[in-house]
Amino acid sequence: MEAIRVEELTRRYGGVDVVDHVSFRVPEGKVFGFMGHNGAGKTTTLRMLLGLCWPTSGRGEVLGCDIVRESLAIRRLTGFLPAEYSLPREMTAVQFLHYVAAMFDMGSGESRRRVAELVELFGIGPYANRKLASLSTGMAQKVGLAQAVLNRPRLLLLDEPTAGLDPLGRHDFLQYIRGLARDEGVTVLFSTHILGDIESICEDVAILHQGRLLAAGQLAALKAEHAAATMDDLYLQLVRRPS
Amino acid sequence: MPPLLRAEYRLALARGPALPLLVALANLALISWIIPRLPAPVLDFLRHAFHVQTMADLVLLNDYIAIYLLLYLPGAFALTRVFVRPAEEHELDLYLTKPVTRRHYVIARTVPTLTLTGASGVVLALVTAAKVTVLHPPADALAVFTAVVTLTALVLALLALLNVVYLHLGEVDNALLVASALGLAPLIPGALFLYRPDLLTDPLAAALLVLPANLLWAPAWMPTIALASVTLAAAAITGLLHLAARRLEQHPRL
Amino acid sequence: MSASLLLAETRTLLRARRTKLSAGLLLYAVIAVPFLLARPPAEVVSAVARWFPSRDPAFALFLFVWFDLGLNKLAALIGVVLAGGIVLDAEAQRMLPIYLAKPITRARYFLTRLGAAAIVFSLLFGGAALAGLLLFPSQVPGFRAPVFLAASALHLLGALSAVVLSGAMAVWVRLRLGAMLSSLVLLFTLIGTAFLGFYAPAWAPALTLNPFSQGVSVLAHIDTLRPADVARPAAILLSMHAAVVALGALRVRRLEV
C-alpha cells in the first residue's frame, strides 16, 4: 500500500518549472527521505501534496485521496511541519495547541486530553504556559512538532525539521520520528538537505535537483547501483551527472 | 548620501508614495464639490461655530482636516518599518547585526518617510492654494499655502514623536491603534471648541489649539506662523530622532 | 464554520492587547461625550434640532455626537486593527502554512477570523452601549433608554462594516499595511459623509450604500421610532455585509502559500 503516489507532478512559477514532471511513490509505514538542495523543489512538492498550492500539471494521491479535489480529507489525515514558520507570539503553547485542536473540530474534552498527552510527551510542561515568543528554538520546534502530530496523523510531512536544532535536540527528534514509524506505523516524508539525517533514519529516498527527480527507491539499492559507499557519494554522483 | 539612506529612499519611492497623494487630491476635489452645495443653514452654522466667513474658509476647513489625516496616516503606517514590523516578523536581528549603528539604522529608515511626507505636504499646499484661488475666490493664496505648510510641519513632528512611541510596541496592530489615537488627539480641541466653547474662552488658547480652524483666523500672520512652525518642527524632529536612536541603542529586548 | 474554532479564535482575539486598547478608547468615549455635551451652545442645539427633529433637542444632540464624534471614528480604527490584517498577519508571521495544512478550507479560515473579529467588535461596542446605559441617564437631559438601545443596535450593525470591509480589503489587496491604510481611508470617507443626508436631504438616496448612513438612520425618527425604522436599514446592512463577506471568501479561495 502506498501513502503517496505522484505522477508527472509539475508546478510552474513565472515561466520556470520549480517542480518538473516529478513521479515517485512512498510506501506506507516507512520514513521516506526527500532529499535535495535548497531550491530543489521539495517544499513546493510538499505544499502541493497538502493543497497549499496547486499543480500546474500532473496528478497525485495522498492516502488514496486526490491532492486537488480531496485536499481537505488529506489534511484531516496528515500532519505538517513547515521549514519556515513561527508560532503565534501572543499565545502560550497550551493555548496554541488547543487552537490547532479546534481546527480539527475536536471537542473540548478530547482537546484537553490530547494536549495534556503532547505536553507530557514532548516535555513542554515547564514552558506550557509561557508565551511562545519567549521559547528557545528547540522548545519552539517541539511545540511545532506537537501541533503536527496532534491529530494522530497517518502521514507526517516534515520540511527541513532538524535545520535549527542542536545535536542533542536533533538526536531526540530523529529518535522520535523513527519511533513513530516503527511503533505506530506512521508514514513520514522527511524532506531535508542534511544527508546524515537521511542516512540515519530512512530506508527509502527520492532525490530532487532543480525541480527534477534524479532517483527514487531503496537507499541501499541506490547506493549499490551507483557504487556509492556513503549517502554523500551517492548524492554528489547524481547531481553532477550530466542530464 | 550614505548608501543605506540611499537604499531606503529607493525603497520608499518604490512603495508608491504617489498613491496617498492622489487620494488626498481626490479628497480635495470632492470637498470643493460638496461644500458649496450644502444648504445655506448648514454653511451658516459652520461659519458661526468656527468663526469663519467665506466659502473659501468653509472649503479649507474640510481641506485641512483631509490633508492632515492623509499626510499623517500613510506616514504612520510607513514608520512601522523602522521597528515594529521588523520586530514582529523577526527581521530586526538581521538588520542590526550588520555593520551599521542603531543610530544610522533609525535615521536611514525614518528620514525617507519624513522627507516624502514633507514633499507631499508641499505639493498639497500648492494645489490647495491654487484650488481655492481659482474655485472659491476671493482667497489669500499665500495664507493657504503657508497654512498647509504649518499643518505639514505639525504632521512631521507628530510622526517623529510616534517613531519613539513605536519602539515600545512589538505588534503592527497595536502600533496602528496607538498611532491613530495620537493622530486624532490634536483634533479634539476643535470638538471642544464646537461643543464646549466655555472651556476655550481664552483667545490665545483657542488660537493655539483649535486645529484646523485656527489656521483660518489670522491669514496675514500665516507666513510668520509657518516659518516658526517649520523651525520648531525641525528642532523637534532632530531631537526626537536622536531620542529614538538612543532608545533603540538601549532597548531592553535587543 | 465550526463553533470550537470560532470560540478559540474569539478567545485569542479577546486576549490580544489591541482589544484591551480598543476597550480603553471606548471607555474614554463613554466618559468624554457627556462631558463634551454638558453645556452645548444654543446655536449647536438649534442646528441639531433642525437636522434631527425631536422634542428633546439635547437628547438628539447627544445621539448625534455619540455616534458621529465618538463611535464612528473609533469604529474605523478598531475595525481596521481587528480585521484589517486577517489572513495576511498569519502569512507575515509565517503561520499560514501550519494553519492551512489543517482540515480547514481557506474560506472557512477567513470566515472564522472575520467572525471572531465581528464578535469581539460587537462585544466592545455593545459593552460601550451598556456602560452608556448606566452612565448617560443621569448626565443626558431627556435620555430615553429604548431609543438609545435601538439606535445603538442599528449603529453597531452599520459599524460592523468597518470589520467586514477591512477583512475583505485584506484578502483583496494582499499587502497588509496597504490594505489597512486603504480600509482606514475608505472608512473615514464613508464616515465623513455619513450624515450628509441629514444636512442635505436631497442627497440621502445617494447615501443608501453608505453603511454608516444606514447605521445612524434612526436619528431621523427619534420621537416616532417604529420597528420598521430599524428593520429596513438592518436588512440593507445585512445584505451589504453578506455581499462583502462573500467577495472576501471568493478571493481567499485562490490563496496559495
GROMACS .gro file of C-alpha atoms in nm, chain A residues 3-182:
model
  180
    3ALA     CA    1   0.089   0.651   0.127
    4ILE     CA    2   0.184   0.889  -0.153
    5ARG     CA    3   0.180   0.845  -0.526
    6VAL     CA    4   0.262   1.133  -0.764
    7GLU     CA    5   0.282   1.121  -1.140
    8GLU     CA    6   0.438   1.385  -1.362
    9LEU     CA    7   0.373   1.649  -1.098
   10THR     CA    8   0.470   1.994  -1.225
   11ARG     CA    9   0.450   2.342  -1.084
   12ARG     CA   10   0.548   2.646  -1.285
   13TYR     CA   11   0.619   2.989  -1.136
   14GLY     CA   12   0.691   3.279  -1.371
   15GLY     CA   13   0.791   3.056  -1.661
   16VAL     CA   14   1.017   2.832  -1.450
   17ASP     CA   15   0.926   2.475  -1.361
   18VAL     CA   16   1.020   2.464  -0.995
   19VAL     CA   17   0.881   2.111  -0.987
   20ASP     CA   18   0.928   1.945  -1.322
   21HIS     CA   19   0.736   1.625  -1.407
   22VAL     CA   20   0.818   1.452  -1.080
   23SER     CA   21   0.690   1.097  -1.017
   24PHE     CA   22   0.753   0.887  -0.707
   25ARG     CA   23   0.580   0.662  -0.458
   26VAL     CA   24   0.609   0.648  -0.082
   27PRO     CA   25   0.535   0.312   0.085
   28GLU     CA   26   0.318   0.319   0.394
   29GLY     CA   27   0.471   0.290   0.740
   30LYS     CA   28   0.822   0.398   0.638
   31VAL     CA   29   1.038   0.705   0.692
   32PHE     CA   30   1.092   0.828   0.339
   33GLY     CA   31   1.378   1.069   0.273
   34PHE     CA   32   1.304   1.355   0.036
   35MET     CA   33   1.640   1.499  -0.049
   36GLY     CA   34   1.773   1.794  -0.238
   37HIS     CA   35   1.950   2.127  -0.222
   38ASN     CA   36   1.766   2.437  -0.116
   39GLY     CA   37   1.552   2.533  -0.415
   40ALA     CA   38   1.534   2.176  -0.547
   41GLY     CA   39   1.152   2.184  -0.533
   42LYS     CA   40   1.099   1.983  -0.213
   43THR     CA   41   0.891   2.246  -0.031
   44THR     CA   42   0.672   2.314  -0.335
   45THR     CA   43   0.610   1.941  -0.375
   46LEU     CA   44   0.513   1.904  -0.010
   47ARG     CA   45   0.279   2.203  -0.038
   48MET     CA   46   0.112   2.060  -0.344
   49LEU     CA   47   0.058   1.731  -0.159
   50LEU     CA   48  -0.130   1.925   0.109
   51GLY     CA   49  -0.323   2.152  -0.124
   52LEU     CA   50  -0.143   2.465  -0.005
   53CYS     CA   51  -0.068   2.535  -0.370
   54TRP     CA   52  -0.188   2.364  -0.684
   55PRO     CA   53   0.000   2.174  -0.954
   56THR     CA   54   0.027   2.324  -1.299
   57SER     CA   55   0.001   1.970  -1.439
   58GLY     CA   56   0.033   1.609  -1.330
   59ARG     CA   57  -0.153   1.433  -1.055
   60GLY     CA   58  -0.105   1.294  -0.711
   61GLU     CA   59  -0.272   1.093  -0.438
   62VAL     CA   60  -0.210   1.102  -0.067
   63LEU     CA   61  -0.356   0.816   0.138
   64GLY     CA   62  -0.582   0.742  -0.157
   65CYS     CA   63  -0.713   1.099  -0.186
   66ASP     CA   64  -0.660   1.323  -0.487
   67ILE     CA   65  -0.438   1.620  -0.399
   68VAL     CA   66  -0.651   1.874  -0.587
   69ARG     CA   67  -1.005   1.755  -0.527
   70GLU     CA   68  -0.971   1.599  -0.182
   71SER     CA   69  -0.714   1.811  -0.007
   72LEU     CA   70  -0.939   1.865   0.294
   73ALA     CA   71  -0.959   1.488   0.351
   74ILE     CA   72  -0.582   1.466   0.313
   75ARG     CA   73  -0.527   1.737   0.572
   76ARG     CA   74  -0.750   1.554   0.815
   77LEU     CA   75  -0.520   1.250   0.797
   78THR     CA   76  -0.181   1.420   0.780
   79GLY     CA   77   0.046   1.634   0.993
   80PHE     CA   78   0.279   1.902   0.859
   81LEU     CA   79   0.577   2.085   0.997
   82PRO     CA   80   0.689   2.356   0.753
   83ALA     CA   81   1.051   2.454   0.704
   84GLU     CA   82   0.996   2.816   0.787
   85TYR     CA   83   0.732   2.909   1.036
   86SER     CA   84   0.688   3.093   1.356
   87LEU     CA   85   0.443   3.037   1.635
   88PRO     CA   86   0.187   3.298   1.742
   89ARG     CA   87   0.380   3.515   1.986
   90GLU     CA   88   0.085   3.615   2.198
   91MET     CA   89  -0.030   3.258   2.271
   92THR     CA   90   0.111   3.006   2.517
   93ALA     CA   91   0.198   2.655   2.397
   94VAL     CA   92  -0.120   2.514   2.551
   95GLN     CA   93  -0.340   2.785   2.401
   96PHE     CA   94  -0.183   2.728   2.061
   97LEU     CA   95  -0.233   2.350   2.075
   98HIS     CA   96  -0.598   2.397   2.179
   99TYR     CA   97  -0.640   2.639   1.888
  100VAL     CA   98  -0.499   2.379   1.645
  101ALA     CA   99  -0.725   2.112   1.801
  102ALA     CA  100  -1.021   2.338   1.722
  103MET     CA  101  -0.913   2.330   1.357
  104PHE     CA  102  -0.974   1.954   1.370
  105ASP     CA  103  -1.317   2.014   1.527
  106MET     CA  104  -1.205   1.837   1.844
  107GLY     CA  105  -1.444   1.874   2.137
  108SER     CA  106  -1.310   2.041   2.449
  109GLY     CA  107  -1.267   1.716   2.645
  110GLU     CA  108  -1.080   1.542   2.366
  111SER     CA  109  -0.873   1.854   2.304
  112ARG     CA  110  -0.775   1.878   2.672
  113ARG     CA  111  -0.674   1.512   2.686
  114ARG     CA  112  -0.469   1.525   2.366
  115VAL     CA  113  -0.293   1.849   2.457
  116ALA     CA  114  -0.204   1.711   2.800
  117GLU     CA  115  -0.061   1.397   2.633
  118LEU     CA  116   0.151   1.605   2.395
  119VAL     CA  117   0.275   1.835   2.671
  120GLU     CA  118   0.388   1.525   2.858
  121LEU     CA  119   0.531   1.350   2.550
  122PHE     CA  120   0.742   1.644   2.435
  123GLY     CA  121   0.845   1.763   2.781
  124ILE     CA  122   0.683   2.101   2.722
  125GLY     CA  123   0.536   2.110   3.074
  126PRO     CA  124   0.764   2.370   3.235
  127TYR     CA  125   0.707   2.605   2.941
  128ALA     CA  126   0.347   2.518   2.864
  129ASN     CA  127   0.202   2.841   2.996
  130ARG     CA  128   0.473   3.076   2.877
  131LYS     CA  129   0.421   3.297   2.574
  132LEU     CA  130   0.553   3.125   2.262
  133ALA     CA  131   0.758   3.434   2.181
  134SER     CA  132   0.981   3.357   2.479
  135LEU     CA  133   1.065   2.993   2.390
  136SER     CA  134   1.406   2.873   2.269
  137THR     CA  135   1.441   2.739   1.913
  138GLY     CA  136   1.450   2.379   2.035
  139MET     CA  137   1.145   2.419   2.256
  140ALA     CA  138   0.956   2.602   1.980
  141GLN     CA  139   1.038   2.314   1.745
  142LYS     CA  140   0.889   2.070   1.997
  143VAL     CA  141   0.569   2.276   2.000
  144GLY     CA  142   0.583   2.280   1.620
  145LEU     CA  143   0.610   1.901   1.610
  146ALA     CA  144   0.337   1.866   1.872
  147GLN     CA  145   0.093   2.059   1.653
  148ALA     CA  146   0.189   1.839   1.357
  149VAL     CA  147   0.104   1.514   1.540
  150LEU     CA  148  -0.190   1.648   1.736
  151ASN     CA  149  -0.443   1.465   1.515
  152ARG     CA  150  -0.250   1.134   1.531
  153PRO     CA  151  -0.173   1.156   1.159
  154ARG     CA  152  -0.127   0.854   0.935
  155LEU     CA  153   0.123   1.055   0.734
  156LEU     CA  154   0.363   1.316   0.865
  157LEU     CA  155   0.527   1.562   0.628
  158LEU     CA  156   0.835   1.727   0.773
  159ASP     CA  157   1.012   2.003   0.582
  160GLU     CA  158   1.372   2.056   0.698
  161PRO     CA  159   1.273   1.977   1.056
  162THR     CA  160   1.622   1.950   1.206
  163ALA     CA  161   1.771   2.262   1.049
  164GLY     CA  162   1.769   2.477   1.363
  165LEU     CA  163   1.830   2.209   1.625
  166ASP     CA  164   2.139   2.146   1.836
  167PRO     CA  165   2.298   1.796   1.818
  168LEU     CA  166   2.110   1.667   2.121
  169GLY     CA  167   1.780   1.811   2.003
  170ARG     CA  168   1.842   1.663   1.659
  171HIS     CA  169   1.918   1.319   1.804
  172ASP     CA  170   1.600   1.320   2.015
  173PHE     CA  171   1.397   1.440   1.720
  174LEU     CA  172   1.520   1.166   1.489
  175GLN     CA  173   1.459   0.905   1.759
  176TYR     CA  174   1.102   1.024   1.794
  177ILE     CA  175   1.042   1.010   1.419
  178ARG     CA  176   1.189   0.660   1.399
  179GLY     CA  177   0.961   0.552   1.685
  180LEU     CA  178   0.654   0.695   1.515
  181ALA     CA  179   0.711   0.484   1.207
  182ARG     CA  180   0.820   0.172   1.392
   0.00000   0.00000   0.00000
